[in-house]
PDB file of C-alpha atoms in Angstrom:
ATOM      1  CA  UNK A   1     -58.183  49.948  25.301  1.00 47.00           C
ATOM      2  CA  UNK A   2     -58.849  48.442  22.935  1.00 47.00           C
ATOM      3  CA  UNK A   3     -57.801  50.794  19.605  1.00 45.00           C
ATOM      4  CA  UNK A   4     -54.838  49.074  21.771  1.00 51.00           C
ATOM      5  CA  UNK A   5     -55.391  45.790  21.829  1.00 55.00           C
ATOM      6  CA  UNK A   6     -56.508  45.310  18.480  1.00 61.00           C
ATOM      7  CA  UNK A   7     -52.706  47.139  16.801  1.00 66.00           C
ATOM      8  CA  UNK A   8     -51.302  44.000  19.929  1.00 66.00           C
ATOM      9  CA  UNK A   9     -53.548  41.380  17.415  1.00 73.00           C
ATOM     10  CA  UNK A  10     -52.500  43.497  14.570  1.00 75.00           C
ATOM     11  CA  UNK A  11     -48.814  43.134  15.462  1.00 78.00           C
ATOM     12  CA  UNK A  12     -48.860  40.243  16.548  1.00 77.00           C
ATOM     13  CA  UNK A  13     -50.407  38.778  13.218  1.00 83.00           C
ATOM     14  CA  UNK A  14     -48.156  40.709  11.414  1.00 84.00           C
ATOM     15  CA  UNK A  15     -44.738  39.214  12.904  1.00 83.00           C
ATOM     16  CA  UNK A  16     -46.204  35.452  12.960  1.00 87.00           C
ATOM     17  CA  UNK A  17     -47.241  35.811   8.944  1.00 89.00           C
ATOM     18  CA  UNK A  18     -43.565  36.830   9.047  1.00 89.00           C
ATOM     19  CA  UNK A  19     -42.027  34.328  10.499  1.00 89.00           C
ATOM     20  CA  UNK A  20     -43.784  31.832   8.782  1.00 90.00           C
ATOM     21  CA  UNK A  21     -42.652  33.043   5.468  1.00 94.00           C
ATOM     22  CA  UNK A  22     -39.081  32.895   7.133  1.00 92.00           C
ATOM     23  CA  UNK A  23     -39.639  29.131   8.253  1.00 89.00           C
ATOM     24  CA  UNK A  24     -40.768  28.358   4.752  1.00 90.00           C
ATOM     25  CA  UNK A  25     -37.735  29.981   2.970  1.00 88.00           C
ATOM     26  CA  UNK A  26     -36.091  27.878   5.427  1.00 88.00           C
ATOM     27  CA  UNK A  27     -34.016  30.774   6.647  1.00 91.00           C
ATOM     28  CA  UNK A  28     -33.831  28.869   9.901  1.00 91.00           C
ATOM     29  CA  UNK A  29     -32.190  30.934  12.457  1.00 93.00           C
ATOM     30  CA  UNK A  30     -34.478  34.447  11.214  1.00 93.00           C
ATOM     31  CA  UNK A  31     -37.859  32.401  11.661  1.00 93.00           C
ATOM     32  CA  UNK A  32     -36.586  30.986  14.378  1.00 92.00           C
ATOM     33  CA  UNK A  33     -35.348  34.827  16.265  1.00 91.00           C
ATOM     34  CA  UNK A  34     -39.058  35.856  14.591  1.00 91.00           C
ATOM     35  CA  UNK A  35     -40.446  33.489  16.280  1.00 89.00           C
ATOM     36  CA  UNK A  36     -39.468  34.305  19.209  1.00 87.00           C
ATOM     37  CA  UNK A  37     -40.203  38.360  18.813  1.00 85.00           C
ATOM     38  CA  UNK A  38     -43.782  36.906  18.357  1.00 84.00           C
ATOM     39  CA  UNK A  39     -43.996  34.823  21.558  1.00 82.00           C
ATOM     40  CA  UNK A  40     -43.096  38.687  23.270  1.00 77.00           C
ATOM     41  CA  UNK A  41     -45.805  40.087  21.334  1.00 70.00           C
ATOM     42  CA  UNK A  42     -48.091  37.479  22.260  1.00 67.00           C
ATOM     43  CA  UNK A  43     -48.070  37.944  25.394  1.00 60.00           C
ATOM     44  CA  UNK A  44     -48.806  41.590  25.163  1.00 56.00           C
ATOM     45  CA  UNK A  45     -52.100  40.564  22.957  1.00 50.00           C
ATOM     46  CA  UNK A  46     -53.142  38.449  25.542  1.00 54.00           C
ATOM     47  CA  UNK A  47     -51.416  35.527  25.079  1.00 53.00           C
ATOM     48  CA  UNK A  48     -53.137  34.811  21.485  1.00 57.00           C
ATOM     49  CA  UNK A  49     -51.306  32.557  19.211  1.00 67.00           C
ATOM     50  CA  UNK A  50     -49.126  31.969  22.265  1.00 79.00           C
ATOM     51  CA  UNK A  51     -49.266  27.822  21.735  1.00 84.00           C
ATOM     52  CA  UNK A  52     -48.734  28.158  18.316  1.00 85.00           C
ATOM     53  CA  UNK A  53     -45.740  30.147  18.421  1.00 87.00           C
ATOM     54  CA  UNK A  54     -44.144  27.548  20.884  1.00 89.00           C
ATOM     55  CA  UNK A  55     -44.733  24.963  18.802  1.00 91.00           C
ATOM     56  CA  UNK A  56     -42.891  26.398  15.668  1.00 91.00           C
ATOM     57  CA  UNK A  57     -40.174  27.661  18.392  1.00 91.00           C
ATOM     58  CA  UNK A  58     -39.886  23.927  19.254  1.00 93.00           C
ATOM     59  CA  UNK A  59     -40.183  22.798  15.278  1.00 94.00           C
ATOM     60  CA  UNK A  60     -37.932  25.111  13.944  1.00 93.00           C
ATOM     61  CA  UNK A  61     -35.254  24.210  16.683  1.00 95.00           C
ATOM     62  CA  UNK A  62     -36.335  20.473  15.899  1.00 95.00           C
ATOM     63  CA  UNK A  63     -35.471  21.667  11.776  1.00 96.00           C
ATOM     64  CA  UNK A  64     -31.707  23.253  13.204  1.00 96.00           C
ATOM     65  CA  UNK A  65     -30.895  20.375  15.398  1.00 96.00           C
ATOM     66  CA  UNK A  66     -30.988  17.998  11.905  1.00 97.00           C
ATOM     67  CA  UNK A  67     -28.517  20.536  10.327  1.00 96.00           C
ATOM     68  CA  UNK A  68     -26.810  20.038  12.952  1.00 96.00           C
ATOM     69  CA  UNK A  69     -26.309  16.690  12.412  1.00 97.00           C
ATOM     70  CA  UNK A  70     -25.370  17.240   8.872  1.00 97.00           C
ATOM     71  CA  UNK A  71     -23.116  20.552  10.005  1.00 97.00           C
ATOM     72  CA  UNK A  72     -21.168  16.899  12.188  1.00 97.00           C
ATOM     73  CA  UNK A  73     -21.145  14.806   9.721  1.00 97.00           C
ATOM     74  CA  UNK A  74     -19.155  16.451   7.675  1.00 96.00           C
ATOM     75  CA  UNK A  75     -16.903  17.615  10.287  1.00 96.00           C
ATOM     76  CA  UNK A  76     -16.454  14.138  10.572  1.00 97.00           C
ATOM     77  CA  UNK A  77     -16.429  13.293   7.144  1.00 95.00           C
ATOM     78  CA  UNK A  78     -12.997  16.311   6.898  1.00 95.00           C
ATOM     79  CA  UNK A  79     -11.757  14.130  10.028  1.00 94.00           C
ATOM     80  CA  UNK A  80     -12.169  10.922   8.297  1.00 92.00           C
ATOM     81  CA  UNK A  81     -13.525  10.057  11.209  1.00 95.00           C
ATOM     82  CA  UNK A  82     -16.817   8.638   7.522  1.00 95.00           C
ATOM     83  CA  UNK A  83     -18.522   5.943  10.655  1.00 95.00           C
ATOM     84  CA  UNK A  84     -19.309   8.640  12.620  1.00 96.00           C
ATOM     85  CA  UNK A  85     -20.224  10.920   9.847  1.00 97.00           C
ATOM     86  CA  UNK A  86     -22.361   8.277   7.705  1.00 97.00           C
ATOM     87  CA  UNK A  87     -23.713   7.636  11.434  1.00 97.00           C
ATOM     88  CA  UNK A  88     -25.048  12.032  11.984  1.00 97.00           C
ATOM     89  CA  UNK A  89     -26.146  11.726   7.781  1.00 97.00           C
ATOM     90  CA  UNK A  90     -28.217   9.088   9.608  1.00 97.00           C
ATOM     91  CA  UNK A  91     -29.624  10.680  12.371  1.00 97.00           C
ATOM     92  CA  UNK A  92     -30.351  13.640   9.968  1.00 98.00           C
ATOM     93  CA  UNK A  93     -31.712  12.078   7.541  1.00 97.00           C
ATOM     94  CA  UNK A  94     -33.991   9.850   9.877  1.00 97.00           C
ATOM     95  CA  UNK A  95     -34.721  13.187  12.484  1.00 97.00           C
ATOM     96  CA  UNK A  96     -36.300  14.631   9.291  1.00 97.00           C
ATOM     97  CA  UNK A  97     -38.342  11.919   7.648  1.00 96.00           C
ATOM     98  CA  UNK A  98     -39.893  12.433  10.978  1.00 96.00           C
ATOM     99  CA  UNK A  99     -41.325  15.323  11.116  1.00 95.00           C
ATOM    100  CA  UNK A 100     -40.976  15.924   7.986  1.00 93.00           C
ATOM    101  CA  UNK A 101     -38.377  18.459   7.602  1.00 94.00           C
ATOM    102  CA  UNK A 102     -38.307  17.179   3.424  1.00 94.00           C
ATOM    103  CA  UNK A 103     -35.357  19.847   2.826  1.00 93.00           C
ATOM    104  CA  UNK A 104     -33.315  18.727   6.093  1.00 95.00           C
ATOM    105  CA  UNK A 105     -34.011  15.440   4.723  1.00 97.00           C
ATOM    106  CA  UNK A 106     -33.002  15.878   0.855  1.00 97.00           C
ATOM    107  CA  UNK A 107     -29.306  17.097   1.829  1.00 96.00           C
ATOM    108  CA  UNK A 108     -28.957  14.166   4.990  1.00 97.00           C
ATOM    109  CA  UNK A 109     -28.843  11.467   2.425  1.00 97.00           C
ATOM    110  CA  UNK A 110     -27.349  13.493  -0.701  1.00 97.00           C
ATOM    111  CA  UNK A 111     -24.476  14.125   1.805  1.00 97.00           C
ATOM    112  CA  UNK A 112     -24.516   9.931   2.629  1.00 97.00           C
ATOM    113  CA  UNK A 113     -24.959   8.726  -0.418  1.00 96.00           C
ATOM    114  CA  UNK A 114     -21.491  11.134  -1.434  1.00 96.00           C
ATOM    115  CA  UNK A 115     -20.052   9.806   1.386  1.00 97.00           C
ATOM    116  CA  UNK A 116     -20.818   6.239   0.454  1.00 96.00           C
ATOM    117  CA  UNK A 117     -19.767   6.715  -3.356  1.00 96.00           C
ATOM    118  CA  UNK A 118     -16.680   7.896  -1.602  1.00 95.00           C
ATOM    119  CA  UNK A 119     -15.623   5.410   0.828  1.00 95.00           C
ATOM    120  CA  UNK A 120     -16.293   3.354  -3.198  1.00 96.00           C
ATOM    121  CA  UNK A 121     -14.469   4.898  -5.168  1.00 95.00           C
ATOM    122  CA  UNK A 122     -11.110   5.231  -2.054  1.00 94.00           C
ATOM    123  CA  UNK A 123     -11.824   1.232  -2.099  1.00 94.00           C
ATOM    124  CA  UNK A 124     -11.429  -0.048  -5.431  1.00 96.00           C
ATOM    125  CA  UNK A 125      -8.285   2.530  -5.874  1.00 95.00           C
ATOM    126  CA  UNK A 126      -6.810   0.649  -3.273  1.00 95.00           C
ATOM    127  CA  UNK A 127      -7.859  -2.266  -4.520  1.00 96.00           C
ATOM    128  CA  UNK A 128      -6.727  -1.860  -8.377  1.00 96.00           C
ATOM    129  CA  UNK A 129      -3.065   0.126  -6.322  1.00 96.00           C
ATOM    130  CA  UNK A 130      -3.339  -3.113  -4.551  1.00 96.00           C
ATOM    131  CA  UNK A 131      -3.801  -5.630  -7.369  1.00 96.00           C
ATOM    132  CA  UNK A 132      -0.661  -3.483  -8.960  1.00 96.00           C
ATOM    133  CA  UNK A 133       1.391  -3.903  -6.232  1.00 96.00           C
ATOM    134  CA  UNK A 134       1.317  -7.138  -6.590  1.00 96.00           C
ATOM    135  CA  UNK A 135       1.653  -7.315  -9.697  1.00 96.00           C
ATOM    136  CA  UNK A 136       4.369  -6.230  -9.713  1.00 96.00           C
ATOM    137  CA  UNK A 137       6.486  -8.064  -6.481  1.00 96.00           C
ATOM    138  CA  UNK A 138       5.053 -10.953  -8.746  1.00 96.00           C
ATOM    139  CA  UNK A 139       6.824  -9.412 -11.109  1.00 96.00           C
ATOM    140  CA  UNK A 140       9.627  -8.643  -9.195  1.00 96.00           C
ATOM    141  CA  UNK A 141      10.119 -12.374  -6.950  1.00 96.00           C
ATOM    142  CA  UNK A 142       9.778 -14.242 -11.195  1.00 96.00           C
ATOM    143  CA  UNK A 143      12.779 -11.432 -11.931  1.00 96.00           C
ATOM    144  CA  UNK A 144      14.560 -12.772  -9.255  1.00 96.00           C
ATOM    145  CA  UNK A 145      13.412 -15.804  -9.198  1.00 96.00           C
ATOM    146  CA  UNK A 146      15.172 -16.126 -12.893  1.00 96.00           C
ATOM    147  CA  UNK A 147      18.752 -13.903 -11.429  1.00 96.00           C
ATOM    148  CA  UNK A 148      18.913 -17.019  -8.805  1.00 96.00           C
ATOM    149  CA  UNK A 149      18.530 -19.808 -11.462  1.00 96.00           C
ATOM    150  CA  UNK A 150      20.631 -18.023 -14.109  1.00 96.00           C
ATOM    151  CA  UNK A 151      23.243 -17.822 -11.217  1.00 96.00           C
ATOM    152  CA  UNK A 152      22.943 -21.024 -10.356  1.00 95.00           C
ATOM    153  CA  UNK A 153      23.518 -22.632 -13.416  1.00 96.00           C
ATOM    154  CA  UNK A 154      26.968 -20.260 -13.865  1.00 95.00           C
ATOM    155  CA  UNK A 155      27.803 -21.152 -10.368  1.00 95.00           C
ATOM    156  CA  UNK A 156      26.978 -25.248 -11.688  1.00 96.00           C
ATOM    157  CA  UNK A 157      29.055 -24.348 -14.841  1.00 96.00           C
ATOM    158  CA  UNK A 158      32.073 -22.645 -13.881  1.00 96.00           C
ATOM    159  CA  UNK A 159      32.113 -25.736 -10.489  1.00 96.00           C
ATOM    160  CA  UNK A 160      32.294 -28.422 -13.319  1.00 96.00           C
ATOM    161  CA  UNK A 161      35.468 -26.271 -14.879  1.00 95.00           C
ATOM    162  CA  UNK A 162      36.957 -26.647 -11.726  1.00 95.00           C
ATOM    163  CA  UNK A 163      35.532 -30.087 -11.748  1.00 95.00           C
ATOM    164  CA  UNK A 164      37.190 -30.700 -15.081  1.00 95.00           C
ATOM    165  CA  UNK A 165      40.937 -28.853 -14.650  1.00 94.00           C
ATOM    166  CA  UNK A 166      41.770 -30.564 -11.404  1.00 95.00           C
ATOM    167  CA  UNK A 167      40.454 -34.323 -13.308  1.00 96.00           C
ATOM    168  CA  UNK A 168      42.769 -33.413 -16.113  1.00 95.00           C
ATOM    169  CA  UNK A 169      45.318 -32.204 -13.468  1.00 95.00           C
ATOM    170  CA  UNK A 170      45.156 -34.673 -11.646  1.00 95.00           C
ATOM    171  CA  UNK A 171      45.077 -38.107 -14.454  1.00 96.00           C
ATOM    172  CA  UNK A 172      48.308 -35.757 -16.335  1.00 96.00           C
ATOM    173  CA  UNK A 173      49.847 -36.683 -12.414  1.00 96.00           C
ATOM    174  CA  UNK A 174      49.049 -40.147 -12.119  1.00 96.00           C
ATOM    175  CA  UNK A 175      50.371 -40.288 -15.920  1.00 97.00           C
ATOM    176  CA  UNK A 176      53.901 -38.115 -15.572  1.00 97.00           C
ATOM    177  CA  UNK A 177      54.651 -40.610 -11.846  1.00 96.00           C
ATOM    178  CA  UNK A 178      53.889 -43.639 -14.583  1.00 97.00           C
ATOM    179  CA  UNK A 179      56.199 -42.141 -16.858  1.00 96.00           C
ATOM    180  CA  UNK A 180      58.350 -41.313 -13.990  1.00 97.00           C
ATOM    181  CA  UNK A 181      57.884 -45.200 -12.835  1.00 97.00           C
ATOM    182  CA  UNK A 182      58.553 -46.463 -16.928  1.00 97.00           C
ATOM    183  CA  UNK A 183      61.856 -44.416 -16.472  1.00 96.00           C
ATOM    184  CA  UNK A 184      63.190 -45.510 -13.748  1.00 96.00           C
ATOM    185  CA  UNK A 185      62.629 -49.834 -14.705  1.00 96.00           C
ATOM    186  CA  UNK A 186      64.238 -48.553 -17.944  1.00 96.00           C
ATOM    187  CA  UNK A 187      67.314 -47.190 -16.065  1.00 94.00           C
ATOM    188  CA  UNK A 188      67.258 -49.670 -13.275  1.00 94.00           C
ATOM    189  CA  UNK A 189      68.038 -51.747 -16.816  1.00 94.00           C
ATOM    190  CA  UNK A 190      70.871 -50.008 -17.894  1.00 93.00           C
ATOM    191  CA  UNK A 191      68.469 -48.383 -20.717  1.00 95.00           C
ATOM    192  CA  UNK A 192      68.999 -45.210 -20.392  1.00 94.00           C
ATOM    193  CA  UNK A 193      68.139 -43.706 -23.971  1.00 94.00           C
ATOM    194  CA  UNK A 194      64.494 -44.569 -23.853  1.00 95.00           C
ATOM    195  CA  UNK A 195      64.675 -43.890 -19.662  1.00 95.00           C
ATOM    196  CA  UNK A 196      65.178 -40.515 -20.895  1.00 96.00           C
ATOM    197  CA  UNK A 197      62.811 -40.635 -23.288  1.00 96.00           C
ATOM    198  CA  UNK A 198      60.512 -40.705 -20.473  1.00 96.00           C
ATOM    199  CA  UNK A 199      62.098 -38.922 -18.392  1.00 96.00           C
ATOM    200  CA  UNK A 200      61.775 -36.513 -20.747  1.00 96.00           C
ATOM    201  CA  UNK A 201      57.994 -37.331 -21.421  1.00 96.00           C
ATOM    202  CA  UNK A 202      57.024 -37.424 -17.403  1.00 97.00           C
ATOM    203  CA  UNK A 203      58.499 -33.694 -16.819  1.00 96.00           C
ATOM    204  CA  UNK A 204      56.786 -31.985 -20.290  1.00 96.00           C
ATOM    205  CA  UNK A 205      53.834 -33.590 -18.057  1.00 96.00           C
ATOM    206  CA  UNK A 206      54.603 -31.561 -14.556  1.00 95.00           C
ATOM    207  CA  UNK A 207      55.243 -28.529 -16.812  1.00 96.00           C
ATOM    208  CA  UNK A 208      51.909 -28.280 -17.888  1.00 95.00           C
ATOM    209  CA  UNK A 209      51.201 -29.074 -14.278  1.00 93.00           C
ATOM    210  CA  UNK A 210      52.993 -26.763 -13.038  1.00 92.00           C
ATOM    211  CA  UNK A 211      54.709 -28.412 -10.619  1.00 94.00           C
ATOM    212  CA  UNK A 212      58.065 -27.480 -10.148  1.00 94.00           C
ATOM    213  CA  UNK A 213      59.218 -30.294  -7.561  1.00 95.00           C
ATOM    214  CA  UNK A 214      59.490 -33.033 -10.124  1.00 95.00           C
ATOM    215  CA  UNK A 215      60.625 -31.060 -13.254  1.00 96.00           C
ATOM    216  CA  UNK A 216      63.977 -29.877 -11.360  1.00 96.00           C
ATOM    217  CA  UNK A 217      64.594 -34.050  -9.769  1.00 95.00           C
ATOM    218  CA  UNK A 218      63.166 -35.033 -13.611  1.00 95.00           C
ATOM    219  CA  UNK A 219      66.041 -32.768 -15.084  1.00 95.00           C
ATOM    220  CA  UNK A 220      68.505 -34.248 -12.683  1.00 95.00           C
ATOM    221  CA  UNK A 221      67.694 -37.921 -14.057  1.00 94.00           C
ATOM    222  CA  UNK A 222      68.000 -36.976 -17.432  1.00 95.00           C
ATOM    223  CA  UNK A 223      71.137 -35.170 -16.683  1.00 94.00           C
ATOM    224  CA  UNK A 224      72.529 -38.675 -15.668  1.00 94.00           C
ATOM    225  CA  UNK A 225      70.840 -40.656 -17.894  1.00 91.00           C
ATOM    226  CA  UNK A 226      72.656 -38.617 -20.844  1.00 90.00           C
ATOM    227  CA  UNK A 227      76.088 -39.085 -18.816  1.00 86.00           C
ATOM    228  CA  UNK A 228      75.302 -43.259 -19.178  1.00 71.00           C
TER     229      UNK A 228
END
């Protein structure tokens, strides 16, 4: 029986040693399994080392909890939930720090720093894109304003030309009517040659402004003056 007990103690010591080595290599799931197996041997070895093994099991589970937080952070980061990812990475970092889990803390810090840098880069890119878009919009606005100004100037010029033609037509019509009136005065005074001269001048003016009715009326007056 004593030999059997010694065999159990030996097996337990061997299992704990192997579990410790696995834990030191940060093979956490393997270490957890090894410690749980060692716990069974501890029971067979009159609970020798049970407290130590239970403490190790609890510690490994805490390390695994750090890893879970990091994985949750990665999953959140993948679906662009950056706020949630940062929260998980910070929680993993703080928990690892409290546990003295150096590798876990370092991994969480790296993940956190990478994400923050990525966010900063994205913000810079978005800002640069927004500035470039604003610059393009400003140039487009300037072009549209310049085009509008040119159009307004062209419209203004066209209107000025129309107004000038209307004034010219009006002045020609006034002059033509004045010539017609002078012709009528000469006709009434029996000065038919002068009357015909004024009628011809008035007729030519009415032709330039395409007033066919007055051209026809003056032609009749000229024919009558020719017969006198």
